[in-house]
Structure formats: C-alpha cells, structure tokens
PDB file of C-alpha atoms and ligand atoms in Angstrom:
ATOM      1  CA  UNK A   1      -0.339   7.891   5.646  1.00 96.00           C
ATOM      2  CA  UNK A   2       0.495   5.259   8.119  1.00 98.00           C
ATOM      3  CA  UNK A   3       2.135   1.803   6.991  1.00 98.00           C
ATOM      4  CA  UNK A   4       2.084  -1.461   8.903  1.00 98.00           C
ATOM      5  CA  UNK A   5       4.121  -4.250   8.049  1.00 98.00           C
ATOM      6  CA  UNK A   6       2.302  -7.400   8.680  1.00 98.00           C
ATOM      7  CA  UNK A   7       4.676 -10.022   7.043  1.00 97.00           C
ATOM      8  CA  UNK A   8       7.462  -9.004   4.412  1.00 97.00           C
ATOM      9  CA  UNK A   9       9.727 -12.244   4.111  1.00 95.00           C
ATOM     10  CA  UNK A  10      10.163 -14.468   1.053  1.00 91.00           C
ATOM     11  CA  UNK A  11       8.482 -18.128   0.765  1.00 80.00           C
ATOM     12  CA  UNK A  12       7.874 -19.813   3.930  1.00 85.00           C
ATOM     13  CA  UNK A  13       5.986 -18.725   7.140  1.00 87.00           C
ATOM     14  CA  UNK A  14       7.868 -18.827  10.257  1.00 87.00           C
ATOM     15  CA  UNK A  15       7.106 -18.368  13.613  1.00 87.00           C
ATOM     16  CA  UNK A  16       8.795 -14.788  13.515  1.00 86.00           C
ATOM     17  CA  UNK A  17       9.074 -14.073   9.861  1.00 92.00           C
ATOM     18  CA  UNK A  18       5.863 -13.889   7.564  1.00 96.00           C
ATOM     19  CA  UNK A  19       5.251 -13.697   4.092  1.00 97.00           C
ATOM     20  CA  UNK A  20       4.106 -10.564   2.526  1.00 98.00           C
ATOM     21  CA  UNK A  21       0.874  -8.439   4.093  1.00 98.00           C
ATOM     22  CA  UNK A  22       0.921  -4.847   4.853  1.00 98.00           C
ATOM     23  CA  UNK A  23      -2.085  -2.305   6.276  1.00 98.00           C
ATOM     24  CA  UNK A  24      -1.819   1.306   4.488  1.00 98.00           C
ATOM     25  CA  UNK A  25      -3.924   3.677   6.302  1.00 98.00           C
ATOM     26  CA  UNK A  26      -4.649   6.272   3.480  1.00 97.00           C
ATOM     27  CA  UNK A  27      -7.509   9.160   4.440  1.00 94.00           C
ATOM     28  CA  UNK A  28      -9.796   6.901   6.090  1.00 94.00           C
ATOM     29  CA  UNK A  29      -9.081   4.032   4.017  1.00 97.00           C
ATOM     30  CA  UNK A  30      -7.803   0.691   5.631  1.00 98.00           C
ATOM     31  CA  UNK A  31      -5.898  -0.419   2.538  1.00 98.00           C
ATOM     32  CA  UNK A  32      -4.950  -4.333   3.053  1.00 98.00           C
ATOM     33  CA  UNK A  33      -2.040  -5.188   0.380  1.00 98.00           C
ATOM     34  CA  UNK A  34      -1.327  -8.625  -0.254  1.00 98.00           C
ATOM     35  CA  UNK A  35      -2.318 -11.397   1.965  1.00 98.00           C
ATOM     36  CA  UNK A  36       0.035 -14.232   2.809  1.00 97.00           C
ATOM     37  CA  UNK A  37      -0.347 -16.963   4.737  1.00 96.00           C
ATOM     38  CA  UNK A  38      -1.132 -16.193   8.366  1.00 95.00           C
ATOM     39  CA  UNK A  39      -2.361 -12.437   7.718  1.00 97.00           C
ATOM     40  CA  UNK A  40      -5.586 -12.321   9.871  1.00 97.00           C
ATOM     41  CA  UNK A  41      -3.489 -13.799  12.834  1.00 96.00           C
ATOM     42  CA  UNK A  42      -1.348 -10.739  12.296  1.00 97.00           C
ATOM     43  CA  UNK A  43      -3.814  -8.288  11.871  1.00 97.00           C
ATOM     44  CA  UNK A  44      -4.638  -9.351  15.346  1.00 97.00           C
ATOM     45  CA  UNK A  45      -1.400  -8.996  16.889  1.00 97.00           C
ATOM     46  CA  UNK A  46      -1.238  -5.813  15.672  1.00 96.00           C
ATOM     47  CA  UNK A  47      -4.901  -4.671  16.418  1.00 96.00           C
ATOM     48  CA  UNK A  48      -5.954  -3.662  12.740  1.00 96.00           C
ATOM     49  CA  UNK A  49      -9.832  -3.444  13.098  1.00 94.00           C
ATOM     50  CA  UNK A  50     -11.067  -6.372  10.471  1.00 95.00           C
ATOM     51  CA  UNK A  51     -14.202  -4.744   9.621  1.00 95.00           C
ATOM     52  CA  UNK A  52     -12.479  -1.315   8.367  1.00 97.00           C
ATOM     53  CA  UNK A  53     -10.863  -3.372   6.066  1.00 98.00           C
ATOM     54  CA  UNK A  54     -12.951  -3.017   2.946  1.00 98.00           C
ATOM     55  CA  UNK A  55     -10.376  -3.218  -0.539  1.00 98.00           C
ATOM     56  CA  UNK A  56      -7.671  -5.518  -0.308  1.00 98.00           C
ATOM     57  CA  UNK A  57      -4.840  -5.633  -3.580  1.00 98.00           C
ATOM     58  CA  UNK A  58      -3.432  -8.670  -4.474  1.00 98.00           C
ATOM     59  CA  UNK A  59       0.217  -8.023  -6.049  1.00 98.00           C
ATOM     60  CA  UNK A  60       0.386 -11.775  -7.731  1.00 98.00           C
ATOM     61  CA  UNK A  61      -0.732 -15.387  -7.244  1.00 98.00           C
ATOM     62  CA  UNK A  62       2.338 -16.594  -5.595  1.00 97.00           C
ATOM     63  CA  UNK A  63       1.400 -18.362  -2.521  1.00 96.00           C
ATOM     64  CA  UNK A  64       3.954 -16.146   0.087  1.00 97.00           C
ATOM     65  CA  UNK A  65       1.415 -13.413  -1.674  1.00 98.00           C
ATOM     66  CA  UNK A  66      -2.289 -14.795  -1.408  1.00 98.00           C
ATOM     67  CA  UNK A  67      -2.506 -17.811   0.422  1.00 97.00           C
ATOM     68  CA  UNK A  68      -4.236 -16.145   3.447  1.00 98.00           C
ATOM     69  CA  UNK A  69      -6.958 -14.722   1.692  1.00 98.00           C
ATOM     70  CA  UNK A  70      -9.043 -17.455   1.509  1.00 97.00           C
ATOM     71  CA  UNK A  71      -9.022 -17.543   5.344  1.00 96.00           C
ATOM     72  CA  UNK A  72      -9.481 -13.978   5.847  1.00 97.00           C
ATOM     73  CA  UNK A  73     -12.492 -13.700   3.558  1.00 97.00           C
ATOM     74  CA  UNK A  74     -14.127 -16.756   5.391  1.00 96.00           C
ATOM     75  CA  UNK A  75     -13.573 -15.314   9.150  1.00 96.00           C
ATOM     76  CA  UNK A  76     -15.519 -11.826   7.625  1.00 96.00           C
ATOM     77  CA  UNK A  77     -18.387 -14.165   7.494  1.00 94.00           C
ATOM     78  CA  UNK A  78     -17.993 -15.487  10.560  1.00 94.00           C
ATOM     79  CA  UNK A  79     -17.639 -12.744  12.268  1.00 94.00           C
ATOM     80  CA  UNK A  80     -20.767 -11.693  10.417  1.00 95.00           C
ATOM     81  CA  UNK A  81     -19.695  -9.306   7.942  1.00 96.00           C
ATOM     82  CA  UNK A  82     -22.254  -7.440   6.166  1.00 95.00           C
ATOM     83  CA  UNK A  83     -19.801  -4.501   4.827  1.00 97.00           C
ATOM     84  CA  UNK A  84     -18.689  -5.373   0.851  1.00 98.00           C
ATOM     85  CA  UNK A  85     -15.673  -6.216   0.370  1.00 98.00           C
ATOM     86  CA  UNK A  86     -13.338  -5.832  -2.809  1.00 98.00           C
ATOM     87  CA  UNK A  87     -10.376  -7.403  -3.923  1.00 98.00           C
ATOM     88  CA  UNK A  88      -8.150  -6.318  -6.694  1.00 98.00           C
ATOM     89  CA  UNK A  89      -5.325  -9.196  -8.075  1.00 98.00           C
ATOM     90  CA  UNK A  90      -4.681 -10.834 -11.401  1.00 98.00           C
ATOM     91  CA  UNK A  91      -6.883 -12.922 -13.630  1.00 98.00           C
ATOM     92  CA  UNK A  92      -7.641 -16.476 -11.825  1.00 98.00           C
ATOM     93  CA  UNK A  93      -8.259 -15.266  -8.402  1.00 98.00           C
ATOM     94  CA  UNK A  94     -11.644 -15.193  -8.675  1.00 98.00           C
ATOM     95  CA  UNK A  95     -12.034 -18.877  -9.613  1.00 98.00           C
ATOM     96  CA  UNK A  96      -8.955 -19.343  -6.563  1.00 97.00           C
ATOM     97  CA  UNK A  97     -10.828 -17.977  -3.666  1.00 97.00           C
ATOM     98  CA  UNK A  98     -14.586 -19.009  -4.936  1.00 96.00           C
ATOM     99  CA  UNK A  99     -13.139 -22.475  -5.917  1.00 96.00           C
ATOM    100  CA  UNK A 100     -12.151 -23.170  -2.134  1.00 95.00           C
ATOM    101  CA  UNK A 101     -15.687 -21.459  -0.759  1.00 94.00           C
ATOM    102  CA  UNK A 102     -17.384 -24.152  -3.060  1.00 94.00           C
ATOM    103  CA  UNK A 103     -16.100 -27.388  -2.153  1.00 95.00           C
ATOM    104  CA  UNK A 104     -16.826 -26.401   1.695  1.00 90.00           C
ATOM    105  CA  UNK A 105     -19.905 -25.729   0.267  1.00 89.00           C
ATOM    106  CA  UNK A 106     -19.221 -22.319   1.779  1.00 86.00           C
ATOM    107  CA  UNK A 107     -20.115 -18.503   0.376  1.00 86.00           C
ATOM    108  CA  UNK A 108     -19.952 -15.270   1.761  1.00 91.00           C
ATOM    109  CA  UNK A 109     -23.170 -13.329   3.477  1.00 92.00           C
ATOM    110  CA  UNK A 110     -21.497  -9.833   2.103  1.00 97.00           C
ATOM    111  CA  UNK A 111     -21.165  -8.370  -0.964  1.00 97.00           C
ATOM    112  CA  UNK A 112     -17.714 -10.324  -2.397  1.00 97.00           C
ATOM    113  CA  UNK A 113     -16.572  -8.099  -5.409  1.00 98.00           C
ATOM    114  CA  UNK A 114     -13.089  -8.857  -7.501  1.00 98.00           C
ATOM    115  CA  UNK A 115     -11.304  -7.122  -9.978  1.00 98.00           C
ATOM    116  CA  UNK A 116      -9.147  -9.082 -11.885  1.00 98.00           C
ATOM    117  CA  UNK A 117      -6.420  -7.264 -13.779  1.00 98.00           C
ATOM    118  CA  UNK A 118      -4.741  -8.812 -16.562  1.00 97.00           C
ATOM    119  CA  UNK A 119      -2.949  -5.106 -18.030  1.00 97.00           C
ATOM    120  CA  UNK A 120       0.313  -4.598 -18.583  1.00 96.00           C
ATOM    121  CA  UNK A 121      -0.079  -0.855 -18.525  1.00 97.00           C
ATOM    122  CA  UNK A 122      -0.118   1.282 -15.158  1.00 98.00           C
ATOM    123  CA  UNK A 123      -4.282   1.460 -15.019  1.00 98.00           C
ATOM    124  CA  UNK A 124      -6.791   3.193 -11.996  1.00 98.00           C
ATOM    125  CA  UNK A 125      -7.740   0.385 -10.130  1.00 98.00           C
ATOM    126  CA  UNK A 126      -9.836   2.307  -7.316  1.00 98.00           C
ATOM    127  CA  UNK A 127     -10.632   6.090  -7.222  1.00 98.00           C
ATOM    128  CA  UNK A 128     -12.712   8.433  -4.641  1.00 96.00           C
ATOM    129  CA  UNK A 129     -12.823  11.824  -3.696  1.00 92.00           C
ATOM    130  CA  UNK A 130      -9.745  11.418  -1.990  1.00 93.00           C
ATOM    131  CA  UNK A 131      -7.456   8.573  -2.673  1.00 97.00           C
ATOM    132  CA  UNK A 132      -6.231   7.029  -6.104  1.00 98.00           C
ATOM    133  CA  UNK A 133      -4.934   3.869  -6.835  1.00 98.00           C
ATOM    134  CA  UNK A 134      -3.160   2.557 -10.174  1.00 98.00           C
ATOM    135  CA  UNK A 135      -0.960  -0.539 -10.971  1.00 98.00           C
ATOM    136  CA  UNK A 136       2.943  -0.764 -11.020  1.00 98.00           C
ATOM    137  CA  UNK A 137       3.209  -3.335 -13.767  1.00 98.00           C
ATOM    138  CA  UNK A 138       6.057  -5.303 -12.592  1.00 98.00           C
ATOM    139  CA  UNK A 139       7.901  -8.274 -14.054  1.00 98.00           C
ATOM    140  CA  UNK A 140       8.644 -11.863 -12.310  1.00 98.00           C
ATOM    141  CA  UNK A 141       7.858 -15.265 -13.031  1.00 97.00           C
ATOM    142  CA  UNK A 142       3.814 -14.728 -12.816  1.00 98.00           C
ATOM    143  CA  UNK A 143       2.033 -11.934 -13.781  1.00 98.00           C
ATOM    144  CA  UNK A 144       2.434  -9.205 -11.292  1.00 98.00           C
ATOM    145  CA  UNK A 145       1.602  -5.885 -10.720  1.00 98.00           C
ATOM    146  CA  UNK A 146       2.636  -3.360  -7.550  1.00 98.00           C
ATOM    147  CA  UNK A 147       0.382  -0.500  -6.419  1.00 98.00           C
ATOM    148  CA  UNK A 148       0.854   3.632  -5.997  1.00 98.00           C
ATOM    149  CA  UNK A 149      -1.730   5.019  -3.687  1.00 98.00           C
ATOM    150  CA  UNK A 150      -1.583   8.172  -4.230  1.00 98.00           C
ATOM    151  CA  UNK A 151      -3.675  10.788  -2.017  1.00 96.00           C
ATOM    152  CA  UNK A 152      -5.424  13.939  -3.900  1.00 93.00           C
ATOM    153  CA  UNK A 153      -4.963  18.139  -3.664  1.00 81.00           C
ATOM    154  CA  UNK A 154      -6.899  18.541  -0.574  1.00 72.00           C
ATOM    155  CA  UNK A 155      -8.802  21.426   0.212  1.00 77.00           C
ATOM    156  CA  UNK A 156      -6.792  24.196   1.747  1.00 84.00           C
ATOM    157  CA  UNK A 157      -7.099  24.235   5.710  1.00 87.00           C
ATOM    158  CA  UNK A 158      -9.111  27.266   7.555  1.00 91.00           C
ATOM    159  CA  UNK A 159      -6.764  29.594   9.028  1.00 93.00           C
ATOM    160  CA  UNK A 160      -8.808  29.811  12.216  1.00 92.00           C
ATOM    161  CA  UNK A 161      -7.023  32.495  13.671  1.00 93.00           C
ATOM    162  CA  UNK A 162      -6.736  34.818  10.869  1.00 92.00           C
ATOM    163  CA  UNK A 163     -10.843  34.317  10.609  1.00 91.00           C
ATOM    164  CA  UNK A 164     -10.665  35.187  14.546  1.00 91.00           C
ATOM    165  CA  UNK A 165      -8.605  38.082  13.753  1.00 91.00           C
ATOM    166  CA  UNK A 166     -10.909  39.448  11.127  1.00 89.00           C
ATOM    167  CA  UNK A 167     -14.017  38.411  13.064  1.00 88.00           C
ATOM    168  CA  UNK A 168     -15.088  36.193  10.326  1.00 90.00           C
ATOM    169  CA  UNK A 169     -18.953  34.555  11.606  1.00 89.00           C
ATOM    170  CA  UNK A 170     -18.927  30.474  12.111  1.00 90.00           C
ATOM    171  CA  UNK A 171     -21.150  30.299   9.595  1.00 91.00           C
ATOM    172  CA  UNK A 172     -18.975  31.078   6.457  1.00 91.00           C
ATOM    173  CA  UNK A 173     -16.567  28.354   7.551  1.00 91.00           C
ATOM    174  CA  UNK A 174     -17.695  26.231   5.036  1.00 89.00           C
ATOM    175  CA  UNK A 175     -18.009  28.138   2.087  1.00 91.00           C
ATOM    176  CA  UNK A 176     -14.151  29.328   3.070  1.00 92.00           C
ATOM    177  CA  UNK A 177     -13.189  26.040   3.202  1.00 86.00           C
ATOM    178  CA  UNK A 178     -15.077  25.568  -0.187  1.00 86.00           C
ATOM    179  CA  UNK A 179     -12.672  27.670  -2.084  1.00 88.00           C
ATOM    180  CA  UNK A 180     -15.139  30.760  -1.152  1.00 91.00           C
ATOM    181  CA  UNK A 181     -14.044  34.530  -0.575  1.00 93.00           C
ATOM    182  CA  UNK A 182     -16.082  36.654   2.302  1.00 92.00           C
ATOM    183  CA  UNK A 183     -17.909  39.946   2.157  1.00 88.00           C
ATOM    184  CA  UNK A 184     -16.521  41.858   5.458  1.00 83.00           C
ATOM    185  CA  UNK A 185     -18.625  44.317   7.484  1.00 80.00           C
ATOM    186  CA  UNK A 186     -17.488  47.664   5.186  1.00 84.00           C
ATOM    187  CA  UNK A 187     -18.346  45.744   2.166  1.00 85.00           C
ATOM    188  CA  UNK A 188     -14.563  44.769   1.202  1.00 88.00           C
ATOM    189  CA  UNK A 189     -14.212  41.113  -0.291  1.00 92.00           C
ATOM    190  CA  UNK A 190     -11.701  39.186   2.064  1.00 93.00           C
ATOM    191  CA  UNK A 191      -9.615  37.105  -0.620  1.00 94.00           C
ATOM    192  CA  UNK A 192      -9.741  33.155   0.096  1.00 92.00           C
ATOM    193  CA  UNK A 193      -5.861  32.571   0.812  1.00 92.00           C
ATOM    194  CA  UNK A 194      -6.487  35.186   3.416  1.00 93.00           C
ATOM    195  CA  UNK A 195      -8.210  32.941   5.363  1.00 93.00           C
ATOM    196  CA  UNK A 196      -7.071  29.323   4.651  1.00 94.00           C
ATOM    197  CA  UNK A 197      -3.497  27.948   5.046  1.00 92.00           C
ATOM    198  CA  UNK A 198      -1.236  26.068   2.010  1.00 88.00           C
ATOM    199  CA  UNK A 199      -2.511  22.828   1.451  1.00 84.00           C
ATOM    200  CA  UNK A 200       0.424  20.364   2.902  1.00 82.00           C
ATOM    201  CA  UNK A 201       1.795  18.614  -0.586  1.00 84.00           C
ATOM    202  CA  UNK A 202      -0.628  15.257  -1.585  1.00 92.00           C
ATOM    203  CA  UNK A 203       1.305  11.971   0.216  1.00 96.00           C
ATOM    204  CA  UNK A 204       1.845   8.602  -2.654  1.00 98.00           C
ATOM    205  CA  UNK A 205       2.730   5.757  -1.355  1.00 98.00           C
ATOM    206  CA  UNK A 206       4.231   2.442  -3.830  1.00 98.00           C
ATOM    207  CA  UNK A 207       4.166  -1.032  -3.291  1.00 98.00           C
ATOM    208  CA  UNK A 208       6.838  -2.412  -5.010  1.00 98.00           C
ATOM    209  CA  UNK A 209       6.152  -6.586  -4.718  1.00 93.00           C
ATOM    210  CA  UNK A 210       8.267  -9.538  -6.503  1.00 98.00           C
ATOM    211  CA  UNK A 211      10.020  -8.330  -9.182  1.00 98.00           C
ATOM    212  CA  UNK A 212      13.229  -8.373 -11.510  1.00 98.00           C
ATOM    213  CA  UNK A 213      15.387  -4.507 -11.287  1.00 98.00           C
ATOM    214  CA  UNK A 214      12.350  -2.738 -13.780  1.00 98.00           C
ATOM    215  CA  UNK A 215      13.384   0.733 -14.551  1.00 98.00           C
ATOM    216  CA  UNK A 216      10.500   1.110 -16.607  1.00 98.00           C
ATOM    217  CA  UNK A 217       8.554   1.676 -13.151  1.00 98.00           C
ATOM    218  CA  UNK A 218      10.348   4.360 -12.452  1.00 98.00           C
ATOM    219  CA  UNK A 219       8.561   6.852 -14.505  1.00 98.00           C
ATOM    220  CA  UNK A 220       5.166   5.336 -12.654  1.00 98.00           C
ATOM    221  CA  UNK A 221       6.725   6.022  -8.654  1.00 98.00           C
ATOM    222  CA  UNK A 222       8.744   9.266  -9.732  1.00 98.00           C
ATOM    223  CA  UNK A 223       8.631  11.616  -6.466  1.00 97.00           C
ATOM    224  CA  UNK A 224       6.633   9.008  -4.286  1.00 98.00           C
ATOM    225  CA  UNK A 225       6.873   9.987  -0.717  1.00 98.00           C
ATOM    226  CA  UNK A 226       7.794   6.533   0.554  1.00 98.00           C
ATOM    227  CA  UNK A 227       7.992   3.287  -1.604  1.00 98.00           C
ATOM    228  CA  UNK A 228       8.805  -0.630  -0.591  1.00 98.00           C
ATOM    229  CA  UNK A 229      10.663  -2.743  -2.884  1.00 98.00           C
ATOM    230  CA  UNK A 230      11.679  -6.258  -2.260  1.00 98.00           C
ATOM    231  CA  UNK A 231      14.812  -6.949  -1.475  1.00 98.00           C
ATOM    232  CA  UNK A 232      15.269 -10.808  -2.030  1.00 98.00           C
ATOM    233  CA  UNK A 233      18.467 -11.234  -2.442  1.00 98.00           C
ATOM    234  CA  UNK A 234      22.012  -9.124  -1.927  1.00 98.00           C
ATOM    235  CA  UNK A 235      24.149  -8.340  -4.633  1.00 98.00           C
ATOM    236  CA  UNK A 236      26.480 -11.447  -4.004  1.00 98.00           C
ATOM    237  CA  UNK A 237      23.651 -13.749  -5.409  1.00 98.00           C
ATOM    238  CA  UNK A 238      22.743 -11.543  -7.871  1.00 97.00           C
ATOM    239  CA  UNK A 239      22.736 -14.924  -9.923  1.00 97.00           C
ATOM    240  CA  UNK A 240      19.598 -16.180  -7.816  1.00 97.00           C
ATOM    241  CA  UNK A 241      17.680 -12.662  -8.369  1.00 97.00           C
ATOM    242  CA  UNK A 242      18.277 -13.154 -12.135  1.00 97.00           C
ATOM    243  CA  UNK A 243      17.162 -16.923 -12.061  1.00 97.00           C
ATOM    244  CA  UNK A 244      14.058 -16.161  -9.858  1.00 97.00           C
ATOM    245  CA  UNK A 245      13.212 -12.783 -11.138  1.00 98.00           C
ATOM    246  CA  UNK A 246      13.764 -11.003  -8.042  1.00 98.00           C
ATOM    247  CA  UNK A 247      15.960  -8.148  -7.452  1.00 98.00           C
ATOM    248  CA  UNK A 248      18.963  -6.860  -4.815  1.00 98.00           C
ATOM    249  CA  UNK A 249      18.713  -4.679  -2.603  1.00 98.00           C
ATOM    250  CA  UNK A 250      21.504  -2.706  -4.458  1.00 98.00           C
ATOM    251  CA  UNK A 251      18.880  -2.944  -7.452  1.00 98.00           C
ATOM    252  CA  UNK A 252      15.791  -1.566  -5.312  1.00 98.00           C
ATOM    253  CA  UNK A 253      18.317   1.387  -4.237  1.00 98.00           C
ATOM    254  CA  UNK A 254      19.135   2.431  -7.995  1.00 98.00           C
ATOM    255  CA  UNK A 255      15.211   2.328  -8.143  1.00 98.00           C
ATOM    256  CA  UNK A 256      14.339   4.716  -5.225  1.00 98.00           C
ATOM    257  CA  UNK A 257      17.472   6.737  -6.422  1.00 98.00           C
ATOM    258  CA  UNK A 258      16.257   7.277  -9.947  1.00 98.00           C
ATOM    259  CA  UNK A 259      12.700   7.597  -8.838  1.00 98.00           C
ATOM    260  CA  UNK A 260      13.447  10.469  -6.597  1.00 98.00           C
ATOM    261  CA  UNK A 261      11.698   9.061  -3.745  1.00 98.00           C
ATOM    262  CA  UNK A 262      11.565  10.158   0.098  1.00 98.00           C
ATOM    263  CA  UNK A 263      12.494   6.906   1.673  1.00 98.00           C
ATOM    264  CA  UNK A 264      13.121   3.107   0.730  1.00 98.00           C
ATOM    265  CA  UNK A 265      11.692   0.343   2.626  1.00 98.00           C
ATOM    266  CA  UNK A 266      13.262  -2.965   2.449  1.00 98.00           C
ATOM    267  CA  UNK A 267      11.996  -6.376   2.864  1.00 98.00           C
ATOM    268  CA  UNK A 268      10.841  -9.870   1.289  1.00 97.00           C
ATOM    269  CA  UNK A 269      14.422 -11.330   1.934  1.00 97.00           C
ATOM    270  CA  UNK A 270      15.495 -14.708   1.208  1.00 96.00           C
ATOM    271  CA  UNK A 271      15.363 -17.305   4.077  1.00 93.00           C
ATOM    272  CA  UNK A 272      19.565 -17.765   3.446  1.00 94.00           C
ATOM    273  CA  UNK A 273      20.065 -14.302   5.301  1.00 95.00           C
ATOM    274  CA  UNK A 274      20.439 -13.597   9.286  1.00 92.00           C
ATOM    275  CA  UNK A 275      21.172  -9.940   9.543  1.00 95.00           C
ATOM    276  CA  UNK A 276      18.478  -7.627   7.377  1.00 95.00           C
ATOM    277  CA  UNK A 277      21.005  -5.094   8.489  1.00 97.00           C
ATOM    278  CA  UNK A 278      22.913  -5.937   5.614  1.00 98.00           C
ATOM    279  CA  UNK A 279      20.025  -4.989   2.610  1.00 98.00           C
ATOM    280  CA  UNK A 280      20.237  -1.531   4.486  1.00 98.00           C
ATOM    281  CA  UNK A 281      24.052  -1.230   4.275  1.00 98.00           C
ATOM    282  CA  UNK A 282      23.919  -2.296   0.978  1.00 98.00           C
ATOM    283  CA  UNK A 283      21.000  -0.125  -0.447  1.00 98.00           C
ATOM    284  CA  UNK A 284      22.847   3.141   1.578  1.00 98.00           C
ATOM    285  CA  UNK A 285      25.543   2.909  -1.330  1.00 98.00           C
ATOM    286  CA  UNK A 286      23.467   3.906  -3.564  1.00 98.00           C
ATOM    287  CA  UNK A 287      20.090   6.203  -1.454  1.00 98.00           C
ATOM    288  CA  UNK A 288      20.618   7.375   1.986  1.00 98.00           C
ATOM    289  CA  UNK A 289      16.859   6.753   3.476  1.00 98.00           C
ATOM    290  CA  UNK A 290      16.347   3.055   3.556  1.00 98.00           C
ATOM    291  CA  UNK A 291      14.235   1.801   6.680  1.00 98.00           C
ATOM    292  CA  UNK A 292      14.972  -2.185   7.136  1.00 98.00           C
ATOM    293  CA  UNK A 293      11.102  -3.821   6.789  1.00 98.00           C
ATOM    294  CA  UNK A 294       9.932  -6.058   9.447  1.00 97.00           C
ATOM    295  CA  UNK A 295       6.935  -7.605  11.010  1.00 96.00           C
ATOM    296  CA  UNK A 296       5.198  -4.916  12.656  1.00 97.00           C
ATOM    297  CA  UNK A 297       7.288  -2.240  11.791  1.00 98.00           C
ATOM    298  CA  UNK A 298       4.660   1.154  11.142  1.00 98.00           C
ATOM    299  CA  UNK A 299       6.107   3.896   9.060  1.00 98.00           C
ATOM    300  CA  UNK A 300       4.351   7.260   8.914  1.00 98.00           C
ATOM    301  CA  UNK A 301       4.834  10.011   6.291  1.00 96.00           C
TER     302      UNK A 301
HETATM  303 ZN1   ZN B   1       7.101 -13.477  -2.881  1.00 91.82          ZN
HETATM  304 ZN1   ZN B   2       6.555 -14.167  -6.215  1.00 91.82          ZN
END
C-alpha cells in the first residue's frame, strides 16, 4: 500500500497547510479519502492521475473534510469523465453535492453513485476480489465514521525457480498459481507449496479522522499495519480536545498502543501549533513508530 498525504491540518486552508485529503493506493485501487478544500489542486501537485480515481470516502460533513468535493466532481466532467464514480460519506451528502450541481444548473455526464451511511456499527462499505473496506465509527461533534482498508489472502506467489528446477512446462503456471498440484514426468504428484512461495501477510490500512480518544475502535484497527489518527491538539489543551471532540496526540498514541499497530501517523493539528515535531515527541511516550503527517508526505507499507 502506498499513502499520500494531500492535506492533514485542522480548519482553515493555507497556502502550505491543507485540510484533510489523502490518496491510498490499495491493489490497483486509487482510494481518495476525504476531500477538503483545495484537493484537486493537490492532486496535481502531487501527480495523482484524476481519472484512476474512481471511490472516494467521505469521513464527515465538516467543511476542512468535504468542501472540495463539489469541485472535484465538477472538473471530472470537464475533463470529460465517462468512468463512474462513487462516493461513500454520511447521510446529507447527497442532497450537499447535487444541491450545488443544481443551482448551476449543472450535472455530471458519468455515472455519480453515493452511499450514504448513517450506522453506528463498523459495516462493509466496498468489497472486491481483493480489497475490503468497513467503517471506524468514530465520535465528534457530527456524525463521523473513519475507514480500514484492509487487503485480502492473496494467492500464493509461483516459485519460478523451484518450477525451473523441476522442469515444470509454462503451461501449468496457472493452475499452480490456482492452488493446483502437478503430475511430474514419472507420474509423482508435485505438492502445491512445492512450487509457490508464502503468501506475504494481507496489508490494512485505518483512517482515523476527527474524533474524541474512542477505545471502542480499537477492537475494529487491532493489528493494522499502519493507521492515521488526528492529532488536534497536545496534551496541554487537553481542555480544547474535550470541548471540540478531538483528541491529543498522547490520546492517538494510547490508541495505536492498544491496537497493536505497525506505525502511527500524525496529523490534523490545530492552527495554534508551529513545530508538528512536538505531536511526535509526545505520542513516542507512549508508541515508538509515529511518522509526523504532512502535505505530501507518501508512506509505504
Ligand atoms: Zn477536521
Ligand atoms: Zn470535524
């Protein structure tokens, strides 16, 4: 999996500092999660190809969230989209996004699909043959949900040199990689882990947006590979988190801690802070593998 941070500050755009976007490139997939304000200008800075982008998840109807959606979804028409797209967010964004394509007398020429979600259990939002994605059911002051994209057993790799070895024909390759076993020349069976490697262990990947400390999610993220949880505020306004429902980055630590996670990324920080150096310090008392989020930062795992 590859992650790009797009945007992953709190409330208001700046000219170096965006709201929250990120690209999760998940077996093929272009996953777009959340949208902010100023998204497609980013996804052009940093190259994403707009027309693989064909799902994009919506964590909540807070504007640093969603308000560049709207604008995305109208420049896929210009650009004449014909690919559908989907977008999975909370009850209302429907009528948000179709509202403003209205009065501009406006629609889209592709096929504009959205899921609205209005659970507050973990559900399967999107599923395929390789790649599954279910809510984090988070709490703040609008309904809001994360996301755990979670990749599935793959098949188990051909060992191509043990086939070489054994003088295995092209032509079973398939069935091998199928699960199959082969007859050899003397009429022995050649056994199927024989000839395929271990299967390297199925990558998850959770989006942790605006929320209060949850340990109910923990449960929902347990062993994730690599999770991002905002980090609005340090632990010496721990009276703003509570007010505003967000959480510390000593809270997001105790999180990834309890979770069992491989890393921590950091990020949606409060305008009031200089140094994001600080969430990291902070976090590392409690988990040693926090990475400090940033616009354009790309994480692979
Ligand atoms: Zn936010
Ligand atoms: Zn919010």
């Amino acid at each position: 999996m590859k992650l790009t941070i797009l945007g992953c500050h709190s409330a208001t755009p700046r000219w170096d500092a965006h709201p929250t976007s990120q690209i999760l490139e998940v077996k093929g997939h272009l996953f777009l999660i959340d949208c902010g304000e100023g998204t497609q200008v980013q996804l052009r800075r940093y190259k994403v190809k707009f027309a693989r982008i064909k799902h994009i998840f919506i964590s909540h109807l807070h504007g640093d969230h969603f308000f560049g959606l709207v604008g995305l979804v109208s420049t896929f028409r210009l650009l004449g989209r014909e690919a559908d797209l989907h977008i999975y967010g909370p009850k209302g964004i429907k009528e948000a996004i179709t509202l403003q394509l209205k009065l501009g007398k406006s629609w889209t020429n592709y096929g504009l699909y959205f899921h609205e979600l209005d659970h507050t259990e973990s559900e399967v939002v999107f599923e395929d043959d390789s790649v599954i994605v279910k809510t984090i059911p988070l709490e703040h002051r609008v309904y809001t949900n994360g996301f755990l994209i979670s990749e599935k057993i793959t098949e188990r790799p051909l060992n191509i040199n043990a086939c070489r070895n054994l003088g295995i024909d092209k032509i079973y390759f398939n069935k091998i990689k199928q699960g199959g076993d082969v007859k050899a020349e003397d009429g022995s069976v050649i056994k199927n882990e024989t000839l395929t490697l271990e299967p390297g262990a199925p990558k998850s990947y959770a989006f942790c947006s605006d929320t209060v400390y949850l340990p109910s999610i923990v449960p929902i993220i347990k062993g994730a590979t690599m999770i991002y949880h905002e980090t609005t505020f340090l632990e010496s306004h721990k009276d703003l988190a509570i007010k505003t429902k967000h959480s510390t980055a000593k809270e997001a630590a105790i999180i990834a801690r309890d979770a069992e996670v491989g890393g921590l990324i950091v990020g949606h920080y409060s305008g009031r802070y200089n140094d994001y150096e600080d969430f990291k310090k902070e976090a590392q008392t409690v988990f040693e593998n926090v990475i400090v989020g940033y616009d354009g930062l790309e994480v692979s795992f």
